XYZ file of C-alpha atoms in Angstrom:
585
model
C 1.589 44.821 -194.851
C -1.171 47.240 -194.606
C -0.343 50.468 -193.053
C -2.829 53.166 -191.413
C -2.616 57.072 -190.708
C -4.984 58.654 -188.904
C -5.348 62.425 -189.339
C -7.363 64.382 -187.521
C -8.002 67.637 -186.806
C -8.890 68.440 -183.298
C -10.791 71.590 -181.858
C -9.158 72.441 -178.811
C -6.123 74.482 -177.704
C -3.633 75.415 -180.274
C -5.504 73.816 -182.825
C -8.589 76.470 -183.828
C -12.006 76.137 -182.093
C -14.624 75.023 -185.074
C -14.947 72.206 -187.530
C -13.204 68.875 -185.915
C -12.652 65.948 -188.030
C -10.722 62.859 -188.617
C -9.503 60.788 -191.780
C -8.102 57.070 -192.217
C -5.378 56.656 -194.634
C -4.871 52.690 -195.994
C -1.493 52.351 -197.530
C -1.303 56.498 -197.956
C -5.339 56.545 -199.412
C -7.798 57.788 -198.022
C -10.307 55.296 -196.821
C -13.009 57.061 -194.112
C -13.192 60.331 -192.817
C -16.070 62.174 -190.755
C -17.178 65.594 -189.326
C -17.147 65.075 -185.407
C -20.545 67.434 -185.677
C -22.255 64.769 -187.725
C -21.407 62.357 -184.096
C -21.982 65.209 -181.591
C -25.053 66.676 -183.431
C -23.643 70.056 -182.383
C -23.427 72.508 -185.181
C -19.302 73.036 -186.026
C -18.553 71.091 -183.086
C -16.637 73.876 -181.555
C -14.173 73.645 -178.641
C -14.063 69.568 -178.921
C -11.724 67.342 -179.436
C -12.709 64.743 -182.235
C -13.382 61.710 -179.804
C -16.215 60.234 -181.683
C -14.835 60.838 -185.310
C -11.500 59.543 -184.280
C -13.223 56.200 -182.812
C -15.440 55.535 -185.865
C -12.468 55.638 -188.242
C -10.895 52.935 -185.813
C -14.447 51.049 -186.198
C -14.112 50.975 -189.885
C -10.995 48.684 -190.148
C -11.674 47.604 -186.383
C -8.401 48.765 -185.132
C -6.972 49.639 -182.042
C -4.867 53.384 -181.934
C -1.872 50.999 -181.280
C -2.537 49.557 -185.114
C -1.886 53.064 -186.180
C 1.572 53.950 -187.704
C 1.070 57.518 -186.984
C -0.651 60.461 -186.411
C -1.045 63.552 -188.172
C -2.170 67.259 -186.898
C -2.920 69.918 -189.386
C -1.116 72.689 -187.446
C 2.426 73.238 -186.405
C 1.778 75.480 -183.255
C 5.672 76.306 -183.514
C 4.633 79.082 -186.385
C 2.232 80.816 -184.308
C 5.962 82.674 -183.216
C 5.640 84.203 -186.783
C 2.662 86.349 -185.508
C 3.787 86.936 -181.957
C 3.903 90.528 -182.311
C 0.708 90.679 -183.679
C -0.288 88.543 -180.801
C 1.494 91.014 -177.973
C -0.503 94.084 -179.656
C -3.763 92.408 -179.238
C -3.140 91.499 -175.793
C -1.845 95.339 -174.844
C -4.931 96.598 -175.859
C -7.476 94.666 -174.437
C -9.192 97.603 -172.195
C -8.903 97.560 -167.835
C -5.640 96.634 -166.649
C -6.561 93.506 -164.704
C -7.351 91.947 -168.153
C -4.211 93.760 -169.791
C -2.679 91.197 -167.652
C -4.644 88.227 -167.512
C -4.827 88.450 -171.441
C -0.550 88.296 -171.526
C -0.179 85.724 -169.474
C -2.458 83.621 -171.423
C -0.652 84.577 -174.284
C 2.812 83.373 -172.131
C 1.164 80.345 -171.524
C -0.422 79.478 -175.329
C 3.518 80.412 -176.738
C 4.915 78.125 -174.369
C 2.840 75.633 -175.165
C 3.341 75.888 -178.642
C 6.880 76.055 -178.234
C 7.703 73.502 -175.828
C 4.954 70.798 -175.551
C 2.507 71.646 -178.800
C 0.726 67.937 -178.657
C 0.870 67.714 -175.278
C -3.253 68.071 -175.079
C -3.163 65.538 -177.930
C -1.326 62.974 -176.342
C -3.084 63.051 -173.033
C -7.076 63.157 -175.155
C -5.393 60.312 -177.255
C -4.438 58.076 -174.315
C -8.158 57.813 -173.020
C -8.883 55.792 -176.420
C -5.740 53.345 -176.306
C -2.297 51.977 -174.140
C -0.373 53.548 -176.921
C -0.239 56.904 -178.511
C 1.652 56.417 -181.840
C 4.224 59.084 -182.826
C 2.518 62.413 -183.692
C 3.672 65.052 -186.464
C 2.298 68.917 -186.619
C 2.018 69.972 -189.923
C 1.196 73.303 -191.618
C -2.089 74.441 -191.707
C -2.468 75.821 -194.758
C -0.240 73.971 -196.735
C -2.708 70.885 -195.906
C -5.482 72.821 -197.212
C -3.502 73.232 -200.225
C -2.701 69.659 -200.345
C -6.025 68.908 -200.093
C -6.774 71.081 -203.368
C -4.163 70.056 -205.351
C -2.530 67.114 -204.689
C -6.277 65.333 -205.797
C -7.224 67.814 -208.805
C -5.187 65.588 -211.107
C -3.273 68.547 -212.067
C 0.281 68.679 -213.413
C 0.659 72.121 -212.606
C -1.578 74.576 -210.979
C -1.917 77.633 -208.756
C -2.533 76.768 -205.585
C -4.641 79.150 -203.353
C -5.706 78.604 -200.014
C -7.754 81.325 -198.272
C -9.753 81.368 -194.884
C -9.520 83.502 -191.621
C -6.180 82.168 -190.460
C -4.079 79.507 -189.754
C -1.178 79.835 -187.973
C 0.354 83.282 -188.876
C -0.898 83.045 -192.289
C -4.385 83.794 -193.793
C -4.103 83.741 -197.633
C -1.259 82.093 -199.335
C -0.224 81.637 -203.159
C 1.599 78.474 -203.806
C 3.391 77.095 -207.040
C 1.948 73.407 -206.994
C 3.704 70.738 -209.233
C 4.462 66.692 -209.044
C 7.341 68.251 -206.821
C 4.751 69.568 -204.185
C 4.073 72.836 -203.108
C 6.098 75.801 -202.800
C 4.701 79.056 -201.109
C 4.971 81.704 -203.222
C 2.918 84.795 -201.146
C 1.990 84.676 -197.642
C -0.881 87.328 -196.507
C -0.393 87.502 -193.125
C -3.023 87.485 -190.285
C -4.433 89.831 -189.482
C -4.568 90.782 -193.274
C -7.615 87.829 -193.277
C -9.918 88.090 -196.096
C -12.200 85.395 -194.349
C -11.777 87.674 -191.489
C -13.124 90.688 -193.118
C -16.143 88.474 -194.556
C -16.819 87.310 -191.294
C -16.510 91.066 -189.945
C -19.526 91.582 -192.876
C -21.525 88.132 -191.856
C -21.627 89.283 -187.506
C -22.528 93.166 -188.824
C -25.697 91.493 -190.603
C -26.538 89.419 -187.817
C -25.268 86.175 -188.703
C -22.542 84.245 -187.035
C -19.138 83.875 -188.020
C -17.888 80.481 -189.541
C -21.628 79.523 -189.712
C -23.390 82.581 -191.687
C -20.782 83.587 -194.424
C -23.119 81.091 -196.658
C -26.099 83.051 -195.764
C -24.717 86.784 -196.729
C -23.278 84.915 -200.360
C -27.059 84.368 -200.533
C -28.374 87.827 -199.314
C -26.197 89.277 -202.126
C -27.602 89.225 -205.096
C -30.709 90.928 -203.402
C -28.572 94.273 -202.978
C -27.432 96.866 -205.615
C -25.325 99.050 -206.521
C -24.902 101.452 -203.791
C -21.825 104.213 -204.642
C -22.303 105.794 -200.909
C -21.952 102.715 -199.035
C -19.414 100.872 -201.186
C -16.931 104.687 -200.943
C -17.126 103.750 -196.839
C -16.758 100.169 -197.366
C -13.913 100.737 -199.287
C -12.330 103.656 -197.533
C -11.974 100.925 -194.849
C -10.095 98.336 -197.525
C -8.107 98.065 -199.827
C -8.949 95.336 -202.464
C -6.661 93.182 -205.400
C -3.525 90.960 -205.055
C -1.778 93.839 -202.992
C -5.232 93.628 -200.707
C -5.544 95.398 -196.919
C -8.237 94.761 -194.159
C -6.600 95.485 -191.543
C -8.492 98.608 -190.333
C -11.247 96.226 -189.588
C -9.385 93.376 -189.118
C -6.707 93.758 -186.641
C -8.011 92.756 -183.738
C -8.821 88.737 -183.382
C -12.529 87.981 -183.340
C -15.074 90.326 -184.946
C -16.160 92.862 -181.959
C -13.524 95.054 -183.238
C -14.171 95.009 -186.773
C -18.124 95.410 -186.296
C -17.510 97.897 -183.748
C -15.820 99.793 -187.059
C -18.446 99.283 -189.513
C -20.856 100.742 -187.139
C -18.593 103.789 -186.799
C -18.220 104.318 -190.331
C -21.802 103.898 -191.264
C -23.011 105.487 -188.338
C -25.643 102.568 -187.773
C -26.099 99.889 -185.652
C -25.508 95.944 -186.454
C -28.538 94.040 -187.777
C -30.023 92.430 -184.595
C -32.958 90.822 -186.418
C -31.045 88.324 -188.698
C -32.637 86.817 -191.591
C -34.594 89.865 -192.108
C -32.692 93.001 -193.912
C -33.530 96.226 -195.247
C -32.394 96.708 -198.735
C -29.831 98.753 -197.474
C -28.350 95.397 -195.735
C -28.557 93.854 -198.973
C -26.630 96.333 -200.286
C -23.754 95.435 -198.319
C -24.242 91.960 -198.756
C -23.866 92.860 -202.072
C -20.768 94.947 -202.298
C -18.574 92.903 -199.217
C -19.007 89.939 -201.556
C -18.102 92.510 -204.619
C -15.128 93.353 -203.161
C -14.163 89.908 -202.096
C -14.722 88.542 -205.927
C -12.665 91.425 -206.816
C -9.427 91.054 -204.671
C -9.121 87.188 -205.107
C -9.849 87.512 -209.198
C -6.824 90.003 -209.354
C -4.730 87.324 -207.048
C -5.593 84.637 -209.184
C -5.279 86.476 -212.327
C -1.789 88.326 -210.768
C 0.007 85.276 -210.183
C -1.553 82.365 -212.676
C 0.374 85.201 -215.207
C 3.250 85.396 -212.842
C 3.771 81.327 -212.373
C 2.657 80.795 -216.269
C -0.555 78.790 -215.492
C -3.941 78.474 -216.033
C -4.647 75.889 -213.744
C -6.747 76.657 -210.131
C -7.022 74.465 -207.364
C -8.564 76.345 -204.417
C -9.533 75.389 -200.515
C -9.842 76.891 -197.109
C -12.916 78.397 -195.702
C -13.763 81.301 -198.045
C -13.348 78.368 -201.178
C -16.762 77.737 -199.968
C -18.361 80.327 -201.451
C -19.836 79.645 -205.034
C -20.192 82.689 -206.370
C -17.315 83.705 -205.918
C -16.327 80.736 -207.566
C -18.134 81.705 -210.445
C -16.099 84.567 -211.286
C -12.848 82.558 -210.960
C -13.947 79.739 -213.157
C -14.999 82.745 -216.102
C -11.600 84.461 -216.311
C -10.132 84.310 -219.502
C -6.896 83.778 -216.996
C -7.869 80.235 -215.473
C -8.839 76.926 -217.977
C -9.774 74.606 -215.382
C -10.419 74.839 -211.355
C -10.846 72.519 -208.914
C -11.956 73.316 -205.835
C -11.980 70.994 -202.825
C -15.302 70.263 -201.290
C -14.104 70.158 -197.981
C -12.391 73.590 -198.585
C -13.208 74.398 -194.654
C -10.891 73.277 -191.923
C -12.874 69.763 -191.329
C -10.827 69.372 -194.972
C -7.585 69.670 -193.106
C -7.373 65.909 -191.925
C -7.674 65.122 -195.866
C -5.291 67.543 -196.697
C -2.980 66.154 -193.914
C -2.605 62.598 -195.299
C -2.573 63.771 -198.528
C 0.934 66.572 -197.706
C 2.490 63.212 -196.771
C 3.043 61.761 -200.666
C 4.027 63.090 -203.647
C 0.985 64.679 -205.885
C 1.442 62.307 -208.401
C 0.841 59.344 -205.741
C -2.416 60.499 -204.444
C -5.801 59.456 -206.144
C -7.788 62.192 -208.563
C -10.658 63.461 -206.034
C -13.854 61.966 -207.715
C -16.286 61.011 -204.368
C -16.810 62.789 -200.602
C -18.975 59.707 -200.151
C -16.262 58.767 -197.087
C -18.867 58.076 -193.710
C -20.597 55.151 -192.250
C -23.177 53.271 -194.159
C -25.812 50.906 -192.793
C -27.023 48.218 -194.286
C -30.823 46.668 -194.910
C -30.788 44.571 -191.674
C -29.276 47.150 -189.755
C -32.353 49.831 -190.775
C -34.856 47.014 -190.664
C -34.080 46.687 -186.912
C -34.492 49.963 -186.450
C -37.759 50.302 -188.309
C -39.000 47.316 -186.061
C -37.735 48.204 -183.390
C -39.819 51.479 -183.223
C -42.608 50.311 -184.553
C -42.767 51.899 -187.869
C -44.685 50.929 -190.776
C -42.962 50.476 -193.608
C -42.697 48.795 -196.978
C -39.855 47.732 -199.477
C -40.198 48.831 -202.904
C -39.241 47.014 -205.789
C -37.853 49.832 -207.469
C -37.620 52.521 -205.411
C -35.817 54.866 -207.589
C -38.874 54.735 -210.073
C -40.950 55.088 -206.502
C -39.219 57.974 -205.459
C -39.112 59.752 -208.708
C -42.812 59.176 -209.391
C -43.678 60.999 -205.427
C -41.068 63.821 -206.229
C -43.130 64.576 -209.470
C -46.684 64.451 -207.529
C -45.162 67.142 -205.415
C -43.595 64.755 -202.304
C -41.154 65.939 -200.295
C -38.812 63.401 -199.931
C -36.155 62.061 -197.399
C -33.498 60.190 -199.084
C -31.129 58.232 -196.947
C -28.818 55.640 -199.032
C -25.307 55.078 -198.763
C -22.137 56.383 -196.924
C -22.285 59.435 -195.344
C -20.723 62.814 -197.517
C -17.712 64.074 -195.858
C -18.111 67.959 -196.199
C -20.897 70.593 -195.834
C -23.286 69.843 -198.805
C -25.601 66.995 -199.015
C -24.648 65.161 -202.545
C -27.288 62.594 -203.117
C -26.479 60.233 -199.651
C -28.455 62.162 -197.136
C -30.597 64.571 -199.219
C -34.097 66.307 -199.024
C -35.592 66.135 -202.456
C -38.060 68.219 -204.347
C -39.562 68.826 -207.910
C -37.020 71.600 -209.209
C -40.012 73.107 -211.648
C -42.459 75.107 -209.365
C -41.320 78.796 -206.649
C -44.150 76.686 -204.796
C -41.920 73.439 -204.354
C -38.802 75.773 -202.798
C -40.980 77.669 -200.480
C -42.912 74.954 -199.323
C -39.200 73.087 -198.293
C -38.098 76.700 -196.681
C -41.333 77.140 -194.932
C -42.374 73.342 -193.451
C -38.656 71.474 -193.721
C -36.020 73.298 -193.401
C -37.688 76.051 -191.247
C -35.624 78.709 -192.518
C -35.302 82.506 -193.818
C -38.332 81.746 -197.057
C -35.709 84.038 -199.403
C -32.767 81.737 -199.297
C -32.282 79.463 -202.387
C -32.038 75.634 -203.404
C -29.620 73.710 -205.156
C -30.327 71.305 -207.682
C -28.872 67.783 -208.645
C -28.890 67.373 -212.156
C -27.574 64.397 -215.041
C -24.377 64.874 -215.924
C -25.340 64.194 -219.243
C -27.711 67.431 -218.937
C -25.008 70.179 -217.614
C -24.612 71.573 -221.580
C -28.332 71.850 -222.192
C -29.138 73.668 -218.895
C -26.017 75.662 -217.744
C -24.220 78.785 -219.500
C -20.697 77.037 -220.083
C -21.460 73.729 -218.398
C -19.554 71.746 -217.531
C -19.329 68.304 -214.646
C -19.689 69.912 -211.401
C -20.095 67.373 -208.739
C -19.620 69.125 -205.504
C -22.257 71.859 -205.404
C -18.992 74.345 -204.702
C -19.471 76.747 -208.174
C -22.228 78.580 -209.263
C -23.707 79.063 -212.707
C -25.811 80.797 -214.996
C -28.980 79.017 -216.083
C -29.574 78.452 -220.085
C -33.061 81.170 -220.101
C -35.190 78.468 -222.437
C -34.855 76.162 -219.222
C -35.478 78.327 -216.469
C -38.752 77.431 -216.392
C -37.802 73.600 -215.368
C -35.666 74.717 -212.421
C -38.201 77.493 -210.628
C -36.968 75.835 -207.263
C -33.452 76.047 -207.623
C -32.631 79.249 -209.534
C -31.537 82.149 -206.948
C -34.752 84.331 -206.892
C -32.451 87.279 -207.792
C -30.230 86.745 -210.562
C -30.999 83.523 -211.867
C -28.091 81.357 -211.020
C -27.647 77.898 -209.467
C -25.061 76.047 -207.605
C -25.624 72.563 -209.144
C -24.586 69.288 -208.638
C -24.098 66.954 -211.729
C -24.321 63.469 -211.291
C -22.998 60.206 -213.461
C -23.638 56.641 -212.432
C -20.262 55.775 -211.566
C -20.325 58.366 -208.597
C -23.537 57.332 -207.149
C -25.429 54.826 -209.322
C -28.545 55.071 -207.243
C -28.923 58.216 -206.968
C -28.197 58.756 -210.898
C -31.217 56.109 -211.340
C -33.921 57.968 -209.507
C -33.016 61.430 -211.255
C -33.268 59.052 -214.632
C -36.358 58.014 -213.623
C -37.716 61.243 -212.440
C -36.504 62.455 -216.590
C -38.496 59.608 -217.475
C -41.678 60.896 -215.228
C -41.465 64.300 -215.911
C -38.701 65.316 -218.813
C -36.563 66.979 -216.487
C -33.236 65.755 -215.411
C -33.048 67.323 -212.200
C -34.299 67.112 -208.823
C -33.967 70.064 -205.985
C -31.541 68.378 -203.457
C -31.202 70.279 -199.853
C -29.129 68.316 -197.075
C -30.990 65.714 -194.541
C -31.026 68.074 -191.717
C -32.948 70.634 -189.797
C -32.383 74.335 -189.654
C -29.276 74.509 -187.126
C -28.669 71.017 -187.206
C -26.004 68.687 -188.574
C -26.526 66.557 -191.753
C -28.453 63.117 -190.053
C -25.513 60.848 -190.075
C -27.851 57.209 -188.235
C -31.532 55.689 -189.792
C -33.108 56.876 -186.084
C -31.165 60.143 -186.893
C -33.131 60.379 -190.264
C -36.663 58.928 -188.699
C -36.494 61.647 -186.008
C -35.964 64.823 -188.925
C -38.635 62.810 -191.141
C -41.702 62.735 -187.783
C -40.238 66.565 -187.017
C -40.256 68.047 -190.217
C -42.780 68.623 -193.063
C -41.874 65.509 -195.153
C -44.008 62.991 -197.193
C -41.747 60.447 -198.187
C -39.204 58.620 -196.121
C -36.686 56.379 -198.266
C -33.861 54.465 -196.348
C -32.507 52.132 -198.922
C -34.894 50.367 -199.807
C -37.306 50.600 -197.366
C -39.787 53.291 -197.509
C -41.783 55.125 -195.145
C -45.257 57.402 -195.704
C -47.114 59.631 -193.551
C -50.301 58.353 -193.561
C -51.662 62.357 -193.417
C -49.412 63.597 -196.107
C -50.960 66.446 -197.234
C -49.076 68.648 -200.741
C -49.547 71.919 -199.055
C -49.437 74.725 -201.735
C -47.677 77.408 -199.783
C -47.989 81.318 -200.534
C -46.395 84.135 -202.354
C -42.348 84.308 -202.257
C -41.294 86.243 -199.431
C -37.958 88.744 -200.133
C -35.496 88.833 -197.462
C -36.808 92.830 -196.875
């Protein structure tokens, strides 16, 4: 008898306010999962409950919620009690004394809540999609993200290490991980929140937190060493495994923590964002300094400590590549594996992977885990809107042979990827050799800041000859140095700054298509790799539909449309050469 979980992790209430998703588990493996962003088309999805996602994992087996065994919540509101006091100090010193009060008795209410009826919300969003509501179980939130990085590295043994802004009282957390499961061996409590204090550093440069932290990993190699700035930065924190942020992080949100920085430095936040003055970059470049530095000495502190050398990693700040980088190069750590849904739309994986034993849950080798539409289905929609079109007969040779005559190219094949990068499914592609290619994606695609850098995809089979160290990296979630006799083939995806790339290496058996046309392209050109950005615009979700993709392809500065096997041209497709590159200054 076939059994299903559904996990799901909704954005409402006790249960955080960005990044809903939901995950199918067949027999205890997972199956489907989707971002409820990629459905809503709103960026994070914040404040909603996962309707959509939810209803398109039951569309994948065609079950009703009654079919489900059970259902699975990555939070157990109950621990929020751990951080009450921290909770009843926030509240006391929110300023005016009618807000003193209205902010405790919300804070009555939310610990009621999570004491009393914690799924109550749940139960009552769940009982608009079906009669019956099957039984319900909260479970940690950051023990599923470290579920989600171990439990599928295919490690024996590892150090676990799960780090983001918080979860229920707890913000970074060191965990012994064996075929036993998990056991936590240091909790950092919030408001000690290293993603905190990064997000502090991301609202301070004008960004957004939980959306820009990617952006200020990219403005840092642009700064420098700066000893005045980084003796203020630091007189504010204290950095390695024994880390403090408190000063700036102790109130929830980041008005306090800006409000700090401002003090300190005795300047105002960035209000222009996307354009910085080199003394911005500078503390671009030392926040992410000192964030490399305090996880290194936690990993390197307790992989000694628990007699490993193995890393699995998740939650929000796993995100960031460089820093990933620096973990993957100590001498301390062999191998890491990183989840690719490290941020909390990972928790619903993590969830339904906390339920089995380690050993019992498949090695992580795909994210390809969304819908898929087949050659009928985008037929009738090319038909239906009156599109010209034509089918190639070997459209990874097609595509390959437009990417080297300096297309931009749509590429739309597959199931959806389940996680913040693009891997191949729903990609923009580029020639990797030209600054020209990259800026002309920034300028007329992706519409964004013209200093921010591409990624490449790359043969598998290619990682030695191009990367310092290389090695198969499949998720685009680690950075590394670029061999210098090749830098010249990958002008489009190195940062402009230090020469690095966040790559992802491809085999057939992960996504044989995809593998073809970057063959083909080697065949074209010599070059193994193509620059790969994700199918979206700027501020938009990756295109999840075909009309989804044909509306980005009309609206943005594309050539080449490929969906499957169908292919569409802009009969005025123009190669553009665009100018100079522009710094972020």
């Amino acid at each position: 008898m076939t059994e299903y979980t559904l996990s799901f992790k909704p954005a409402i209430g006790l249960y955080g306010q960005h990044d809903p998703s939901a995950a199918l588990f067949e027999n205890g493996r997972l199956v489907y999962g989707i971002e409820e962003e990629r459905l809503t088309r709103e960026k994070h999805a914040v404040d909603t409950f996962p309707e959509r996602a939810i209803q398109s994992c039951l569309d994948y087996r065609d079950l009703a919620l009654s079919d489900v065994e059970r259902v699975l919540l990555p939070y157990d509101p109950s621990l929020r009690s751990k951080a009450l006091s921290h909770y009843v100090r926030d509240a006391l010193r929110v300023d005016g004394a009618v807000s003193k009060v209205q902010a405790v008795e919300n804070l009555l209410k939310t610990q009621a809540e999570s004491r009393f009826f914690p799924t109550r919300r749940v139960e009552s969003r769940l009982a608009a999609l079906g009669d019956d509501v099957p039984p319900i179980e909260t479970l940690p939130h950051h023990e599923c993200h470290a579920a989600s990085a171990f439990h599928p590295s295919g490690f024996d043994e590892a150090l676990a290490l799960t780090v983001d802004a918080k979860g229920e009282y707890d913000a970074t957390v060191v965990w012994h991980a064996d075929a036993d499961g998990l056991e936590r061996v240091r909790t950092y409590e919030h408001p000690n929140s290293l993603g905190l204090f990064f997000g502090i550093v991301t609202e301070f440069l004008g960004y957004r937190m939980f959306n820009g932290e990617g952006k200020v990993m990219g403005l840092a190699p642009y700064g420098e060493e700066n000893p005045a700035l980084e003796r203020t930065l630091r007189s504010l924190v204290d950095t390695g495994a024994n880390y403090d942020v408190t000063e700036l992080t102790r109130r929830w949100g980041t008005g306090y923590g800006v409000g700090r920085l401002e003090e300190a430095f005795g300047r105002s936040r960035n209000e222009t964002p996307g354009e910085f003055t080199q003394w911005e970059q500078d503390l671009a470049y030392t926040a992410q300094k000192l964030l490399e530095e305090t996880v290194l000495d936690v990993v390197e502190t307790y992989t000694a400590a628990l007699d490993t050398s193995n890393l699995a990693l998740a939650g929000g700040v796993a995100l960031n590549c460089k820093l990933n980088k620096r973990l993957r190069e100590s001498d301390a750590v062999d191998d890491v594996f990183a989840q690719p849904v490290a941020h909390d739309a990972g928790l619903a994986v993590g969830a339904g992977m906390l339920e089995r034993r380690p050993d019992q849950v498949d090695d992580f080798e795909t994210v390809y885990y969304g819908p898929s539409y087949d050659a009928e289905e985008i037929r009738d929609v090319l038909e239906t809107n009156k599109i010209t079109y034509h089918e190639a007969d070997d459209v990874e040779r097609y595509t390959a042979e437009r990417l080297a005559d300096g297309a931009l190219v749509g590429w739309f094949d597959g199931r959806l990827e389940l996680g913040p990068r693009a891997l191949g499914n729903r990609s923009i592609l580029a020639d990797p050799r030209t600054v020209e290619s990259r800026d002309r994606v920034n300028r007329f695609v992706k519409h964004r800041e013209e200093w921010r850098p591409f990624a490449p995809s790359m043969l598998e089979s290619a990682a030695d000859e191009y990367l310092v160290d290389g090695e198969p990296a499949p998720y685009m979630i680690t950075a590394f140095d670029v061999e210098p006799e090749k830098r010249d083939d990958l002008r489009a995806v190195l940062h402009p700054a230090d020469d690095s790339t966040r790559p992802q290496t491809v085999n057939e058996a992960q996504n044989p298509r995809y593998h073809g046309m970057i063959s083909a392209f080697e065949d074209v050109t010599g070059v193994p790799v193509v620059l790969n950005t994700s199918f979206n615009d700027h501020a938009e979700p990756i295109v999840t539909t075909p009309t989804e993709a044909l509306k980005d392809f009309f609206g943005m500065g594309l050539d080449t449309l490929v969906l499957r096997d169908f292919v569409v041209e802009k009969a005025d497709a123009v190669v553009e050469k665009a100018g100079p590159p522009v710094s972020p200054v």
